[in-house]
Every structure is written in C-alpha cells, then in structure tokens.
XYZ file of C-alpha atoms in Angstrom:
336
model
C -24.341 -11.872 13.799
C -25.494 -8.921 11.723
C -25.566 -9.289 7.958
C -25.007 -6.273 5.697
C -24.424 -5.765 2.015
C -21.763 -3.581 0.430
C -24.247 -0.812 -0.347
C -24.942 -0.245 3.368
C -21.963 2.000 3.968
C -22.664 4.399 6.830
C -19.686 5.166 8.956
C -20.049 4.750 12.683
C -17.786 6.632 15.096
C -17.646 6.392 18.823
C -15.520 7.293 21.755
C -12.251 5.330 22.186
C -13.417 3.513 25.345
C -14.190 -0.136 26.184
C -13.069 -2.685 23.598
C -9.943 -1.622 21.770
C -9.892 -3.452 18.451
C -12.068 -4.208 15.441
C -11.030 -7.255 13.520
C -11.386 -7.388 9.758
C -11.330 -10.627 7.755
C -11.634 -11.006 3.989
C -13.155 -14.339 2.983
C -13.074 -16.008 -0.392
C -14.014 -19.667 -0.588
C -12.085 -20.487 2.576
C -14.248 -23.482 3.522
C -14.092 -24.526 7.140
C -11.088 -22.247 7.840
C -13.328 -19.184 8.346
C -15.469 -20.921 10.944
C -12.343 -21.992 12.872
C -10.927 -18.443 12.683
C -14.186 -16.881 14.075
C -14.457 -19.439 16.835
C -10.912 -18.692 17.875
C -11.823 -15.006 18.194
C -14.878 -15.935 20.252
C -12.729 -18.061 22.572
C -9.678 -15.837 22.906
C -10.772 -12.317 22.009
C -11.997 -11.570 25.537
C -13.165 -8.039 26.124
C -10.657 -6.530 23.731
C -12.714 -7.016 20.554
C -15.414 -4.492 19.775
C -16.633 -6.138 16.600
C -15.448 -8.571 13.938
C -16.193 -7.748 10.268
C -16.121 -10.476 7.627
C -16.154 -9.234 4.018
C -17.179 -12.106 1.781
C -15.777 -11.590 -1.710
C -18.448 -13.545 -3.615
C -17.665 -16.944 -2.183
C -19.438 -19.885 -3.872
C -18.644 -22.541 -1.261
C -21.001 -21.418 1.502
C -18.075 -20.681 3.815
C -19.605 -17.338 4.954
C -22.863 -19.070 6.062
C -21.467 -19.978 9.450
C -23.061 -19.495 12.829
C -20.857 -18.296 15.663
C -23.398 -17.155 18.284
C -20.868 -16.151 20.927
C -19.223 -13.553 18.716
C -20.341 -10.008 17.892
C -19.687 -9.942 14.151
C -21.036 -8.611 10.865
C -20.997 -10.283 7.535
C -20.637 -7.873 4.642
C -21.504 -9.525 1.300
C -19.510 -7.703 -1.360
C -21.345 -9.544 -4.133
C -18.101 -9.982 -6.140
C -14.418 -10.471 -5.582
C -13.204 -7.006 -4.729
C -9.624 -8.071 -3.946
C -8.030 -7.950 -0.546
C -7.209 -4.269 0.006
C -10.495 -2.873 -1.316
C -12.475 -5.353 0.809
C -10.509 -4.336 3.887
C -11.145 -0.679 3.230
C -14.851 -1.402 2.923
C -14.961 -2.899 6.432
C -12.616 -0.305 7.887
C -15.151 2.395 7.000
C -17.460 0.870 9.583
C -14.817 0.481 12.313
C -14.389 2.849 15.239
C -12.180 1.075 17.719
C -8.716 2.644 18.346
C -6.997 -0.374 16.643
C -7.739 -2.420 13.563
C -6.583 -6.032 13.175
C -6.457 -7.391 9.632
C -6.644 -11.103 10.133
C -6.627 -13.989 7.603
C -9.440 -16.546 7.523
C -6.761 -19.286 7.604
C -5.416 -17.909 10.959
C -6.531 -18.427 14.542
C -6.008 -16.472 17.770
C -4.233 -18.136 20.685
C -4.786 -17.252 24.376
C -3.312 -13.809 25.209
C -2.545 -12.989 21.590
C -4.530 -9.751 21.562
C -3.782 -8.854 25.173
C -0.056 -8.989 24.556
C -0.123 -7.185 21.182
C -2.477 -4.429 22.403
C -0.557 -4.074 25.653
C 2.568 -3.424 23.636
C 0.850 -0.810 21.425
C -0.703 0.997 24.411
C 2.628 1.348 26.220
C 3.494 5.121 26.054
C 7.000 4.186 25.151
C 5.703 2.687 21.871
C 3.565 5.626 20.780
C 5.391 5.809 17.473
C 4.942 2.103 16.699
C 2.239 2.082 14.010
C 1.948 -1.670 13.369
C 2.553 -4.824 15.301
C 2.792 -8.359 14.027
C 3.059 -11.547 16.080
C 4.788 -14.925 15.830
C 2.891 -17.090 13.357
C 3.066 -20.880 13.684
C 1.714 -23.779 11.687
C -0.025 -26.907 12.958
C 3.339 -28.419 13.895
C 4.460 -25.416 15.844
C 6.971 -24.302 13.203
C 7.506 -20.550 13.108
C 6.772 -18.817 9.773
C 9.632 -16.499 8.778
C 7.207 -13.876 7.523
C 8.814 -10.494 8.273
C 10.223 -8.714 5.244
C 12.499 -5.933 4.121
C 11.347 -3.137 1.884
C 12.338 -4.427 -1.546
C 14.806 -2.857 -3.982
C 15.296 -3.675 -7.650
C 17.767 -6.390 -6.551
C 15.012 -8.252 -4.634
C 12.622 -8.155 -7.610
C 15.064 -8.946 -10.352
C 16.880 -11.573 -8.326
C 13.608 -13.379 -7.812
C 12.638 -13.041 -11.521
C 15.945 -14.522 -12.669
C 16.300 -17.194 -9.967
C 19.351 -15.453 -8.536
C 17.934 -15.173 -5.049
C 18.980 -18.748 -4.278
C 22.283 -18.691 -6.135
C 23.637 -15.236 -5.140
C 21.882 -14.348 -1.869
C 24.330 -11.663 -0.860
C 23.832 -9.707 -4.071
C 20.164 -10.545 -4.619
C 18.671 -11.235 -1.136
C 15.087 -12.393 -0.727
C 12.484 -9.941 0.526
C 11.488 -12.233 3.365
C 13.897 -12.268 6.277
C 14.641 -15.972 5.937
C 18.082 -15.466 7.490
C 16.515 -14.648 10.814
C 14.802 -17.299 13.005
C 12.075 -14.925 14.235
C 13.018 -15.930 17.728
C 13.146 -12.456 19.279
C 11.094 -9.261 19.228
C 12.510 -6.484 17.064
C 11.747 -3.638 14.773
C 11.246 -4.716 11.123
C 10.220 -3.103 7.829
C 7.114 -5.300 7.365
C 4.995 -7.943 9.009
C 2.684 -10.284 7.108
C -0.921 -9.158 6.652
C -2.205 -12.454 8.162
C -1.977 -10.621 11.570
C -1.565 -6.919 11.031
C -2.465 -4.731 14.009
C -2.473 -1.001 13.141
C -3.634 2.181 14.792
C -6.939 3.131 13.219
C -6.190 6.884 13.064
C -2.896 6.108 11.307
C -4.621 3.766 8.814
C -7.103 6.518 7.929
C -4.482 9.257 7.799
C -2.406 7.369 5.125
C -5.443 6.426 3.103
C -5.886 2.759 3.958
C -4.952 0.060 1.517
C -4.195 1.070 -2.062
C -6.769 -0.684 -4.113
C -4.632 -0.629 -7.206
C -3.406 -3.947 -5.850
C -5.963 -6.700 -6.235
C -4.059 -9.097 -3.963
C -0.353 -9.415 -2.837
C 1.938 -6.599 -1.704
C -0.932 -4.343 -0.629
C 0.166 -4.928 2.980
C 3.822 -4.234 2.060
C 2.717 -1.049 0.331
C 0.836 -0.029 3.451
C 3.894 -0.715 5.608
C 5.958 1.522 3.314
C 3.527 4.339 3.868
C 3.454 3.768 7.596
C 7.203 4.131 7.608
C 7.048 7.234 5.412
C 4.546 8.739 7.879
C 7.193 8.533 10.664
C 5.982 5.336 12.416
C 7.726 2.014 12.917
C 6.626 -1.611 12.648
C 7.407 -4.182 15.302
C 7.502 -7.992 15.397
C 6.424 -9.341 18.804
C 7.594 -12.823 19.627
C 5.713 -13.383 22.885
C 2.318 -13.148 21.168
C 1.361 -16.043 18.925
C -1.267 -16.889 16.323
C -1.808 -19.900 14.148
C -1.527 -19.492 10.393
C -2.143 -22.237 7.885
C -0.326 -20.380 5.077
C -1.232 -20.837 1.374
C -4.955 -20.974 2.078
C -7.342 -20.708 -0.844
C -4.732 -19.180 -3.214
C -3.252 -22.708 -3.684
C -6.392 -23.571 -5.629
C -5.762 -20.910 -8.333
C -2.083 -20.987 -9.153
C -2.323 -19.285 -12.542
C -4.386 -16.420 -11.149
C -2.057 -16.172 -8.175
C 0.909 -15.724 -10.549
C -1.020 -13.127 -12.545
C -1.892 -11.025 -9.481
C 1.669 -11.406 -8.026
C 3.319 -10.164 -11.221
C 0.951 -7.185 -11.503
C 1.539 -6.336 -7.789
C 5.334 -6.491 -8.260
C 5.119 -3.990 -11.086
C 2.767 -1.643 -9.196
C 4.931 -1.640 -6.089
C 8.140 -1.086 -8.052
C 6.615 1.752 -10.049
C 5.249 3.455 -6.918
C 8.228 3.109 -4.580
C 11.476 2.604 -6.623
C 13.485 5.185 -8.508
C 12.226 5.329 -12.092
C 15.240 3.556 -13.793
C 14.932 0.742 -11.260
C 11.174 0.559 -11.735
C 11.563 0.366 -15.519
C 14.059 -2.500 -15.047
C 11.671 -4.393 -12.798
C 8.747 -3.975 -15.168
C 10.814 -5.008 -18.202
C 12.249 -8.027 -16.439
C 8.822 -9.094 -15.267
C 7.267 -8.887 -18.681
C 10.130 -10.058 -20.902
C 12.521 -12.227 -18.873
C 10.572 -13.848 -16.059
C 8.276 -15.903 -18.394
C 11.440 -17.379 -19.953
C 13.125 -18.143 -16.635
C 9.908 -19.740 -15.240
C 9.426 -21.794 -18.365
C 13.026 -23.065 -18.151
C 12.459 -24.037 -14.500
C 9.267 -25.937 -15.343
C 11.010 -27.779 -18.160
C 13.998 -28.589 -15.869
C 11.577 -29.998 -13.280
C 9.630 -31.825 -15.991
C 6.464 -30.331 -14.583
C 3.635 -29.938 -17.126
C 1.481 -28.415 -14.360
C 4.010 -25.688 -13.654
C 4.427 -25.005 -17.340
C 0.669 -24.771 -17.817
C -0.021 -22.323 -14.975
C 3.097 -20.285 -15.868
C 1.946 -19.568 -19.368
C -1.695 -19.270 -18.444
C -0.746 -16.726 -15.744
C 1.503 -14.699 -18.035
C -1.174 -14.837 -20.694
C -3.456 -12.996 -18.299
C -0.634 -10.527 -17.537
C -0.255 -9.688 -21.239
C -4.006 -9.487 -21.909
C -4.423 -7.100 -18.941
C -1.341 -5.017 -19.771
C -3.199 -1.922 -21.063
C -5.073 -1.698 -17.758
C -1.932 -2.327 -15.812
C -0.039 0.453 -17.615
C -2.874 2.867 -16.832
C -2.602 1.896 -13.170
C 1.164 2.403 -13.192
C 0.839 5.892 -14.591
C -1.725 6.888 -12.005
C 0.146 5.279 -9.121
C 3.415 7.072 -9.965
C 1.646 10.383 -10.115
C -0.065 9.904 -6.708
C 3.146 8.900 -5.048
C 5.077 11.858 -6.384
C 2.299 14.290 -5.291
C 2.279 12.718 -1.815
C 6.026 13.381 -1.449
C-alpha cells in the first residue's frame, strides 16, 4: 500500500496495456466495511485491476488504517470531507487504466464480476456503451432495484408531495422499482456503488460535477454520458454485494440536507427553467410541510427532529446554494 496526501497530485499516464481498470473508493467512517471491500478486490480482482485508490474523506474511526498486503492500492488522505464527486475526481487524476470503476466501501466484488463487466465493455459491438452496472445483491441474496430513469419535474414533485406512492402512473419514482432487474438491458442510469466507465469518456465530459456534495452526482454524470452519445447498460450476469445505506444512516439530518440540495442542483441543470423553478419552490416551501405531516402521522419524534434539522441546514445554506444554481445553469447552457 502506498499512502499519499491530497497535495501530491501528479498525473500519471501510461499505455493502455496489461490491467484494464483502476478502482476508486471514497471512504468516510465506514468501519470494517472498507477492509471487507478491499479484501474482496484482492481475492476477485485477478489481473484486471491496475491499482485501487482509496480517498479517505477525513474519517475519524480509523477505517482507512487497514492492511491489505495482497492488493496494490494507494490511500489518499484528503484531510477533510470533500464530498463524493470531488473525492472521486481527485483519485481519477492519478488513474491511467482504460476503465475506471467507482466502487462503494460497503460493496464487495464476487468471482468473475470484473471479468464479465470488462468483457462486455471490450466487445466491439458495445463500443458506444459508456457505462456498465451490475446486479447488486444484499446479504440475503435479494437484488437491489437500483437502476433509474432520468428524472422529470413529475419525479421530483411527486416525491416531495408523497404522490409517488399514491399516483405512480402520473408521478413515477426515479428508481425502476417496477422492473425486477432480472435481465440485462439498456437503462438511463446505474447506481454509483458499481459504476464502470471508460476513462477517456469520463475525462472528456469533465468527470463528476463537484457542485454536488453527495447524492445525484452519479445521475448527473450518466446524463452527460447520454448527452455525449453513449449508452448505459445493466448487466445481470455480473454480480456484486452491496450493503446499501452504509454510513449515511448515521447522519439522517445531513443526508436530508444534501439530498435536497442535490435535487435542486440537478433540476436547475437539466430541466426546462419553468420545471426547475417548480422543483426548487416545492423543495423549499412544500416538502418541509409534507415531511412534517408524515412524521406527525407516524408519531415519530426522531423523524420530526431530523426533518427540521435537515431543512434548517437547507435554509441556512440557501445563499450558497443559489450561487451554485446560477453557475450550474450557465455552464449547462454553454455546453449545449
């Protein structure tokens, strides 16, 4: 294992021969999950993995101080919580394999996961497939229905108002919950827990947008992959384990805060302006009321507490968020 700090930023580029993939993991207080993840790469990565990069976002639990002697990996200590996309970009600057795999610390490879996914991507017939995701299963073997559609205003507002469950046909969920994920197919988006992308494509579209701290940065990337003329594919015959939830369960108010901000940023970047205004207005003015009503109906003081704590952070951070929205809209319009 090689240990670096975030200031050591030299890019390394080599010929596209030998190992085909660099794996990038962002760690934040993931406990024993990171060690299990790295050991699964050591066991099942075979000769496909050039190097694994772990960006530690200022963890305080010692999770990054793990020894995996059978794995060629680098630990990059960010020194603070950079957020997911920015940390991924930091590691991607050091990568030079033809493919990048963004992999969660609460996930584990299974035998043949990489061989199958890389084999699919290297097939000349799939030259315009930019991203591949795989079947993700939990400890009981249940398949996560993690593929998603590109959202419209109906998806965002339906979720804000609780209409996604009541009127699914008019306000469908973003996740493709109506599909059992039992077959390979083209999709709009695959979850960033296992996100295999062509490195040259990742660089050409600018990597992750670090306006997002966490949540929807992978969906935003998929949108730009699609806009660049590439497709995204879900592969059912390659499997990885994913715990789901991970460390974000420990910080529910912060999770709500980041999710609301990401919803507004995505809508402002990718939806028509009237729809984006509707999403932002609903998020700021209506969703706190609907979430409060749900917490009261459930008689859940905990849910009420983290709802108002989370939206308190949203309102306090609003001037910064509005500056981000203005900049994001301008960049998107110039790119088009």
